[in-house]
Amino acid sequence: MLYALAAILVLYRLFCLLPSTKRAVKEEKTKSLAVFLGSGGHTTEALTLISALDFDRYSPRTYVVSQGDSLSAQKARDLELGKATTASPPQYTILTIPRARRVHQSLATTPPTAFYSLLSCIYHVTFPHGRARASFADVLILNGPGTCFILCIAVYVNKFLGLSGTRVIYVESFARVESLSLSGKLLYPFVDRFVVQWPQLLKKAKGAEFHGLLV
């Protein structure tokens, strides 16, 4: 009986955490921003998205990269240097997390590495770099691939414990024209905003947003 009651309470808590379109969002002058760089085309799209933002408003910034992805980290540094001014020096951090699944890794050996990646993400989300920051980020932008799902789960673990109020925005890849990616399908129920870049995808995800081509 006690186990059933505990399970019901946990499920109710999770239900309360699911995104709601009616939830009010407190507007602030500046917001901390985190973005996951998924390597290759995903990194290019993510950096193109945030390059259009006002860096004075979205500061500080955290670029999350997978272990071994030095190219994405360098591209993030290049973007920051390009946007920096003498009046506004760059305020950013590059955070490296373990990959949930390595290239060509078998499915049988994926659970341990995915779990290790989750533990690392929970640690970094719960204990953000720099004690001056109250949370990992006010806004987290994701656009794939798989490790971004692990990062989203880490954010929800903190939300479940009442430790973080990070809003998660998923932007589906430009390459997804007729169907959602696996990451998109997994993240759709959990993110606060789900953005697609082709109008026909609005039929695939109720409540999704379309603002034209973003990259």
Short mmCIF file of C-alpha atoms in Angstrom, two decimals:
data_model
loop_
_atom_site.label_atom_id
_atom_site.label_comp_id
_atom_site.label_asym_id
_atom_site.label_seq_id
_atom_site.Cartn_x
_atom_site.Cartn_y
_atom_site.Cartn_z
CA MET A 1 0.00 0.00 0.00
CA LEU A 2 2.79 2.42 0.92
CA TYR A 3 4.67 1.59 -2.30
CA ALA A 4 1.56 2.29 -4.36
CA LEU A 5 1.01 5.61 -2.59
CA ALA A 6 4.64 6.59 -3.13
CA ALA A 7 4.37 5.70 -6.82
CA ILE A 8 1.22 7.80 -7.18
CA LEU A 9 2.90 10.78 -5.52
CA VAL A 10 5.95 10.48 -7.79
CA LEU A 11 3.77 10.27 -10.90
CA TYR A 12 1.73 13.26 -9.75
CA ARG A 13 4.92 15.25 -9.17
CA LEU A 14 6.17 14.37 -12.66
CA PHE A 15 2.81 15.34 -14.17
CA CYS A 16 2.99 18.74 -12.46
CA LEU A 17 6.41 19.31 -14.01
CA LEU A 18 5.30 18.73 -17.59
CA PRO A 19 5.34 21.95 -19.63
CA SER A 20 2.18 24.03 -19.66
CA THR A 21 1.36 26.70 -22.22
CA LYS A 22 -0.52 28.59 -19.50
CA ARG A 23 2.49 28.88 -17.22
CA ALA A 24 3.56 32.47 -16.70
CA VAL A 25 7.16 33.32 -17.43
CA LYS A 26 8.89 36.00 -15.42
CA GLU A 27 10.62 38.45 -17.71
CA GLU A 28 14.07 39.56 -16.64
CA LYS A 29 16.57 41.97 -18.16
CA THR A 30 19.19 39.26 -18.57
CA LYS A 31 18.98 35.48 -18.72
CA SER A 32 21.70 32.88 -18.53
CA LEU A 33 21.76 30.62 -21.56
CA ALA A 34 22.99 27.09 -22.20
CA VAL A 35 23.13 25.43 -25.60
CA PHE A 36 24.06 21.88 -26.50
CA LEU A 37 26.41 21.53 -29.47
CA GLY A 38 25.79 18.11 -30.96
CA SER A 39 28.75 18.15 -33.39
CA GLY A 40 28.74 18.51 -37.17
CA GLY A 41 25.59 20.00 -38.63
CA HIS A 42 23.91 20.16 -35.23
CA THR A 43 26.67 22.44 -33.94
CA THR A 44 26.44 24.66 -37.01
CA GLU A 45 22.67 25.02 -36.60
CA ALA A 46 22.86 25.68 -32.85
CA LEU A 47 25.54 28.36 -33.22
CA THR A 48 23.65 29.97 -36.09
CA LEU A 49 20.57 30.16 -33.87
CA ILE A 50 22.25 31.85 -30.93
CA SER A 51 24.43 34.14 -33.06
CA ALA A 52 21.29 36.17 -33.73
CA LEU A 53 20.69 36.74 -30.00
CA ASP A 54 21.63 39.81 -28.01
CA PHE A 55 24.60 38.55 -26.00
CA ASP A 56 24.22 41.39 -23.50
CA ARG A 57 20.77 40.07 -22.62
CA TYR A 58 21.61 36.36 -22.70
CA SER A 59 24.60 36.19 -20.41
CA PRO A 60 26.50 34.28 -19.21
CA ARG A 61 26.43 31.49 -21.78
CA THR A 62 27.32 27.83 -21.40
CA TYR A 63 28.23 25.72 -24.41
CA VAL A 64 27.76 22.03 -23.68
CA VAL A 65 29.86 19.71 -25.85
CA SER A 66 30.41 15.97 -25.88
CA GLN A 67 33.74 14.54 -24.80
CA GLY A 68 36.20 14.51 -27.69
CA ASP A 69 34.32 17.12 -29.73
CA SER A 70 37.07 19.74 -29.77
CA LEU A 71 35.84 21.18 -33.08
CA SER A 72 32.49 22.27 -31.62
CA ALA A 73 34.27 23.82 -28.65
CA GLN A 74 36.54 25.79 -30.96
CA LYS A 75 33.59 26.99 -33.04
CA ALA A 76 31.95 28.26 -29.86
CA ARG A 77 35.11 30.16 -28.94
CA ASP A 78 35.27 31.65 -32.44
CA LEU A 79 31.67 32.84 -32.14
CA GLU A 80 32.35 34.45 -28.78
CA LEU A 81 35.45 36.22 -30.08
CA GLY A 82 33.51 37.47 -33.08
CA LYS A 83 30.73 38.89 -30.90
CA ALA A 84 33.01 40.35 -28.22
CA THR A 85 33.51 44.10 -27.87
CA THR A 86 35.71 46.19 -25.61
CA ALA A 87 32.61 47.34 -23.76
CA SER A 88 31.25 43.81 -23.45
CA PRO A 89 33.92 41.12 -23.03
CA PRO A 90 32.75 37.53 -23.56
CA GLN A 91 31.17 35.77 -20.60
CA TYR A 92 30.92 32.10 -21.40
CA THR A 93 31.87 28.62 -20.28
CA ILE A 94 32.49 25.48 -22.30
CA LEU A 95 31.21 22.42 -20.46
CA THR A 96 32.29 18.95 -21.57
CA ILE A 97 30.11 15.95 -20.76
CA PRO A 98 30.55 12.22 -21.53
CA ARG A 99 28.82 10.93 -24.64
CA ALA A 100 25.66 8.94 -24.04
CA ARG A 101 26.64 6.70 -26.93
CA ARG A 102 29.85 6.65 -28.92
CA VAL A 103 29.94 6.36 -32.69
CA HIS A 104 29.40 2.72 -33.77
CA GLN A 105 28.86 1.67 -30.15
CA SER A 106 26.61 -1.38 -29.85
CA LEU A 107 23.19 -1.01 -28.26
CA ALA A 108 24.07 -3.70 -25.72
CA THR A 109 26.86 -1.58 -24.24
CA THR A 110 25.01 1.75 -24.45
CA PRO A 111 23.09 1.69 -21.11
CA PRO A 112 26.21 1.97 -18.89
CA THR A 113 27.67 4.86 -20.90
CA ALA A 114 24.28 6.59 -21.07
CA PHE A 115 23.90 6.25 -17.30
CA TYR A 116 27.39 7.64 -16.72
CA SER A 117 26.53 10.56 -19.01
CA LEU A 118 23.32 11.15 -17.05
CA LEU A 119 25.16 11.21 -13.72
CA SER A 120 27.65 13.72 -15.13
CA CYS A 121 24.84 15.92 -16.48
CA ILE A 122 22.97 15.81 -13.17
CA TYR A 123 26.14 16.87 -11.37
CA HIS A 124 26.80 19.83 -13.68
CA VAL A 125 23.17 20.93 -13.71
CA THR A 126 22.87 20.66 -9.93
CA PHE A 127 26.21 22.27 -9.14
CA PRO A 128 26.73 24.88 -11.90
CA HIS A 129 30.19 26.27 -12.50
CA GLY A 130 30.59 29.41 -10.43
CA ARG A 131 28.73 29.80 -7.16
CA ALA A 132 27.45 33.23 -8.22
CA ARG A 133 24.96 31.44 -10.43
CA ALA A 134 21.83 30.14 -8.75
CA SER A 135 21.04 27.66 -11.51
CA PHE A 136 22.59 25.87 -14.47
CA ALA A 137 20.84 28.22 -16.91
CA ASP A 138 17.58 30.11 -17.25
CA VAL A 139 17.17 28.78 -20.80
CA LEU A 140 18.54 25.61 -22.40
CA ILE A 141 18.48 25.25 -26.20
CA LEU A 142 18.65 21.78 -27.75
CA ASN A 143 18.55 20.55 -31.34
CA GLY A 144 19.95 17.02 -31.10
CA PRO A 145 21.45 14.45 -31.23
CA GLY A 146 20.90 11.78 -28.55
CA THR A 147 23.00 13.15 -25.69
CA CYS A 148 20.73 16.20 -25.54
CA PHE A 149 17.96 13.91 -24.27
CA ILE A 150 20.18 12.91 -21.36
CA LEU A 151 20.80 16.59 -20.61
CA CYS A 152 17.06 17.26 -20.62
CA ILE A 153 16.48 14.40 -18.17
CA ALA A 154 19.12 15.90 -15.87
CA VAL A 155 17.24 19.20 -15.91
CA TYR A 156 14.03 17.36 -15.00
CA VAL A 157 15.71 15.56 -12.11
CA ASN A 158 16.52 18.99 -10.69
CA LYS A 159 13.00 20.23 -11.35
CA PHE A 160 11.62 17.17 -9.57
CA LEU A 161 13.75 18.04 -6.55
CA GLY A 162 12.76 21.70 -6.75
CA LEU A 163 16.33 22.82 -7.48
CA SER A 164 16.12 24.32 -10.96
CA GLY A 165 13.72 26.32 -13.09
CA THR A 166 15.53 25.94 -16.41
CA ARG A 167 13.23 26.32 -19.42
CA VAL A 168 14.03 23.92 -22.24
CA ILE A 169 13.60 24.85 -25.91
CA TYR A 170 14.03 22.24 -28.62
CA VAL A 171 14.58 23.36 -32.20
CA GLU A 172 14.16 20.56 -34.72
CA SER A 173 16.92 20.28 -37.29
CA PHE A 174 16.58 22.01 -40.65
CA ALA A 175 17.17 18.59 -42.23
CA ARG A 176 13.92 17.20 -40.78
CA VAL A 177 11.38 18.11 -43.44
CA GLU A 178 8.69 15.42 -43.35
CA SER A 179 9.21 13.66 -40.03
CA LEU A 180 10.57 14.36 -36.56
CA SER A 181 13.98 13.08 -35.51
CA LEU A 182 14.27 10.46 -32.79
CA SER A 183 15.54 13.15 -30.41
CA GLY A 184 12.54 15.30 -31.28
CA LYS A 185 10.10 12.47 -30.62
CA LEU A 186 11.71 11.72 -27.26
CA LEU A 187 11.91 15.34 -26.12
CA TYR A 188 8.54 16.57 -27.40
CA PRO A 189 6.56 15.80 -24.20
CA PHE A 190 9.15 17.37 -21.91
CA VAL A 191 10.33 20.64 -23.44
CA ASP A 192 8.72 24.01 -22.75
CA ARG A 193 8.83 25.04 -26.40
CA PHE A 194 9.12 22.81 -29.45
CA VAL A 195 10.12 24.62 -32.65
CA VAL A 196 10.08 23.18 -36.18
CA GLN A 197 11.52 24.72 -39.34
CA TRP A 198 9.08 23.28 -41.88
CA PRO A 199 5.31 23.94 -41.66
CA GLN A 200 4.32 20.36 -42.48
CA LEU A 201 5.88 19.21 -39.21
CA LEU A 202 3.22 21.10 -37.26
CA LYS A 203 0.95 18.13 -37.94
CA LYS A 204 3.48 15.82 -36.29
CA ALA A 205 3.72 17.72 -33.01
CA LYS A 206 0.64 19.38 -31.54
CA GLY A 207 1.53 22.70 -29.97
CA ALA A 208 4.78 23.04 -31.91
CA GLU A 209 5.87 26.46 -33.19
CA PHE A 210 6.88 27.46 -36.70
CA HIS A 211 8.74 30.72 -37.32
CA GLY A 212 10.15 29.99 -40.76
CA LEU A 213 13.66 28.79 -41.50
CA LEU A 214 15.93 29.72 -38.61
CA VAL A 215 19.31 28.53 -39.91
#
